CSV table of C-alpha atoms in Angstrom, one decimal:
chain,number,residue,atom,x,y,z
A,53,UNK,CA,60.3,16.1,74.4
A,54,UNK,CA,57.9,13.5,73.3
A,55,UNK,CA,55.8,13.9,76.3
A,56,UNK,CA,55.9,17.8,76.0
A,57,UNK,CA,54.7,17.4,72.6
A,58,UNK,CA,51.7,15.2,73.7
A,59,UNK,CA,50.8,17.7,76.4
A,60,UNK,CA,50.8,20.6,73.8
A,61,UNK,CA,49.3,18.8,70.8
A,62,UNK,CA,45.9,19.8,69.6
A,63,UNK,CA,42.9,17.5,69.7
A,64,UNK,CA,42.7,15.2,66.8
A,65,UNK,CA,46.7,15.3,66.2
A,66,UNK,CA,48.9,12.3,66.4
A,67,UNK,CA,52.2,12.4,68.3
A,68,UNK,CA,54.4,9.4,67.3
A,69,UNK,CA,57.7,8.4,68.9
A,70,UNK,CA,60.1,5.7,69.2
A,71,UNK,CA,61.7,4.3,72.5
A,72,UNK,CA,63.8,1.3,73.1
A,73,UNK,CA,62.2,-1.4,75.1
A,74,UNK,CA,61.3,-5.1,74.8
A,75,UNK,CA,57.7,-4.5,76.0
A,76,UNK,CA,55.2,-1.8,77.0
A,77,UNK,CA,56.0,-2.5,80.7
A,78,UNK,CA,59.8,-1.9,80.2
A,79,UNK,CA,59.0,1.3,78.3
A,80,UNK,CA,56.7,2.3,81.2
A,81,UNK,CA,59.4,1.5,83.7
A,82,UNK,CA,62.0,3.4,81.8
A,83,UNK,CA,59.8,6.6,81.4
A,84,UNK,CA,58.6,6.6,85.0
A,85,UNK,CA,61.6,5.3,86.9
A,86,UNK,CA,64.5,6.3,84.8
A,87,UNK,CA,63.3,9.5,83.1
A,88,UNK,CA,61.2,10.8,86.1
A,89,UNK,CA,57.8,11.2,84.3
A,90,UNK,CA,54.8,10.8,86.7
A,91,UNK,CA,52.8,7.5,86.2
A,92,UNK,CA,49.8,9.6,85.4
A,93,UNK,CA,51.5,11.6,82.8
A,94,UNK,CA,52.5,8.3,81.1
A,95,UNK,CA,48.7,7.9,80.5
A,96,UNK,CA,49.0,10.4,77.5
A,97,UNK,CA,50.3,7.4,75.6
A,98,UNK,CA,47.5,5.6,73.9
A,99,UNK,CA,49.1,2.8,72.1
A,100,UNK,CA,52.5,1.0,72.3
A,101,UNK,CA,53.8,-1.2,69.6
A,102,UNK,CA,56.7,-3.4,70.3
A,103,UNK,CA,58.8,-4.9,67.6
A,104,UNK,CA,61.2,-7.7,68.0
A,105,UNK,CA,63.9,-9.6,66.0
A,106,UNK,CA,62.9,-13.2,65.2
A,107,UNK,CA,64.6,-15.9,63.1
A,108,UNK,CA,62.7,-17.4,60.2
A,109,UNK,CA,62.1,-21.1,61.0
A,110,UNK,CA,64.9,-23.2,59.7
A,111,UNK,CA,67.3,-20.4,58.7
A,112,UNK,CA,69.5,-17.8,60.3
A,113,UNK,CA,67.7,-15.0,58.6
A,114,UNK,CA,66.5,-12.5,61.1
A,115,UNK,CA,63.4,-10.3,60.6
A,116,UNK,CA,61.5,-7.7,62.4
A,117,UNK,CA,57.9,-8.2,63.6
A,118,UNK,CA,55.4,-6.9,66.0
A,119,UNK,CA,55.5,-8.8,69.1
A,120,UNK,CA,53.2,-6.7,71.3
A,121,UNK,CA,50.3,-4.1,70.5
A,122,UNK,CA,48.7,-2.8,73.6
A,123,UNK,CA,47.0,0.4,74.9
A,124,UNK,CA,47.2,2.0,78.4
A,125,UNK,CA,44.4,1.5,80.7
A,126,UNK,CA,43.0,3.6,83.7
A,127,UNK,CA,45.8,2.0,85.8
A,128,UNK,CA,49.2,3.4,85.1
A,129,UNK,CA,51.7,0.6,84.2
A,130,UNK,CA,48.9,-1.9,83.2
A,131,UNK,CA,48.1,-2.6,79.5
A,132,UNK,CA,45.5,-4.1,77.3
A,133,UNK,CA,46.3,-6.3,74.5
A,134,UNK,CA,44.4,-5.0,71.5
A,135,UNK,CA,45.4,-7.7,69.1
A,136,UNK,CA,42.4,-9.4,70.7
A,137,UNK,CA,39.5,-7.9,68.8
A,138,UNK,CA,37.3,-8.1,71.9
A,139,UNK,CA,39.5,-5.7,73.7
A,140,UNK,CA,39.7,-3.0,71.0
A,141,UNK,CA,36.5,-1.3,72.2
A,142,UNK,CA,38.1,-1.1,75.7
A,143,UNK,CA,41.0,1.1,74.7
A,144,UNK,CA,40.6,4.6,75.9
A,145,UNK,CA,41.1,6.3,72.8
A,146,UNK,CA,38.6,4.1,70.9
A,147,UNK,CA,35.9,4.7,73.5
A,148,UNK,CA,36.6,8.5,73.2
A,149,UNK,CA,36.2,8.1,69.3
A,150,UNK,CA,33.1,6.1,69.5
A,151,UNK,CA,31.5,8.4,72.2
A,152,UNK,CA,32.0,11.5,70.0
A,153,UNK,CA,31.2,10.1,66.5
A,154,UNK,CA,28.7,7.7,64.8
A,155,UNK,CA,31.5,5.1,64.4
A,156,UNK,CA,31.3,1.8,66.3
A,157,UNK,CA,34.1,-0.5,67.1
A,158,UNK,CA,33.3,-2.7,64.2
A,159,UNK,CA,33.4,0.3,62.0
A,160,UNK,CA,36.8,1.2,63.4
A,161,UNK,CA,38.1,-2.4,62.9
A,162,UNK,CA,36.8,-2.5,59.3
A,163,UNK,CA,38.3,1.0,58.4
A,164,UNK,CA,41.6,-0.1,59.9
A,165,UNK,CA,41.6,-3.2,57.6
A,166,UNK,CA,40.8,-1.3,54.6
A,167,UNK,CA,43.7,1.3,55.3
A,168,UNK,CA,46.0,-1.6,56.0
A,169,UNK,CA,45.3,-3.1,52.6
A,170,UNK,CA,45.6,0.1,50.8
A,171,UNK,CA,49.0,0.6,52.5
A,172,UNK,CA,50.0,-2.8,51.2
A,173,UNK,CA,48.9,-1.8,47.7
A,174,UNK,CA,51.2,1.3,48.1
A,175,UNK,CA,54.1,-0.9,49.5
A,176,UNK,CA,53.7,-3.3,46.6
A,177,UNK,CA,53.7,-0.5,44.0
A,178,UNK,CA,56.6,1.2,45.8
A,179,UNK,CA,58.9,-1.6,44.9
A,180,UNK,CA,58.6,-0.7,41.3
A,181,UNK,CA,58.5,3.2,41.9
A,182,UNK,CA,59.6,4.7,45.2
A,183,UNK,CA,57.2,7.5,44.7
A,184,UNK,CA,54.3,5.4,46.2
A,185,UNK,CA,56.2,5.5,49.5
A,186,UNK,CA,55.7,9.1,49.6
A,187,UNK,CA,53.3,11.2,51.8
A,188,UNK,CA,51.2,12.3,48.8
A,189,UNK,CA,50.1,8.7,48.2
A,190,UNK,CA,49.2,8.2,51.9
A,191,UNK,CA,47.0,11.3,51.3
A,192,UNK,CA,45.6,10.0,48.1
A,193,UNK,CA,44.8,6.7,50.0
A,194,UNK,CA,43.0,8.7,52.8
A,195,UNK,CA,41.1,10.8,50.3
A,196,UNK,CA,40.0,7.8,48.4
A,197,UNK,CA,38.5,6.2,51.5
A,198,UNK,CA,36.9,9.4,52.6
A,199,UNK,CA,35.2,10.0,49.3
A,200,UNK,CA,34.1,6.5,49.1
A,201,UNK,CA,32.5,6.5,52.5
A,202,UNK,CA,31.0,10.0,52.0
A,203,UNK,CA,29.4,8.7,48.8
A,204,UNK,CA,27.8,5.8,50.6
A,205,UNK,CA,30.2,3.1,49.4
A,206,UNK,CA,30.6,0.5,52.3
A,207,UNK,CA,31.8,-2.5,50.4
A,208,UNK,CA,35.4,-3.1,51.6
A,209,UNK,CA,36.4,-5.1,48.4
A,210,UNK,CA,34.9,-2.3,46.1
A,211,UNK,CA,36.8,0.5,48.0
A,212,UNK,CA,40.1,-1.5,47.9
A,213,UNK,CA,39.6,-2.5,44.2
A,214,UNK,CA,39.0,1.2,43.2
A,215,UNK,CA,42.2,2.3,44.9
A,216,UNK,CA,44.1,-0.6,43.4
A,217,UNK,CA,42.9,0.4,39.9
A,218,UNK,CA,44.1,4.0,40.5
A,219,UNK,CA,47.5,2.9,41.6
A,220,UNK,CA,47.9,0.5,38.8
A,221,UNK,CA,46.9,3.1,36.3
A,222,UNK,CA,49.6,5.4,37.5
A,223,UNK,CA,52.2,2.7,38.1
A,224,UNK,CA,51.5,1.0,34.8
A,225,UNK,CA,51.5,4.2,32.6
A,226,UNK,CA,55.2,5.1,33.4
């Protein structure tokens, strides 16, 4: 179903799914060898994020963390680690994005960092009021960033501070 959705999705849409595996390679093997998808069809997958359970140092407390973040390459079954910032521009979907827009790899990296910080603001505010976990606040964060960039604001700290102020004004007023 996931790969049918990916084949029929329209340009610019995101198809997200989960699959059990301890690495991108095991997911590839499972999809291709167990589920029967052709290796070339797997290439519709842009990014794979693997999460694992780790123990906090000195305790028995287990927590989840990202253990692998890769993208597919031109060779089915081979992956590129994009946690290495030098590899981000080599990712197929990032190459497509930079070839069809005015964004550079550096612009993309900066925008991802801003979006991550705004999501952290929402996660922190959600601890006080769960409404900040809702989709309307993700839309508000995306809208805030788009408006700031459209008006010429390029200062990461100013963009984040403006959003933090907006969230705090709502969070503190109730």
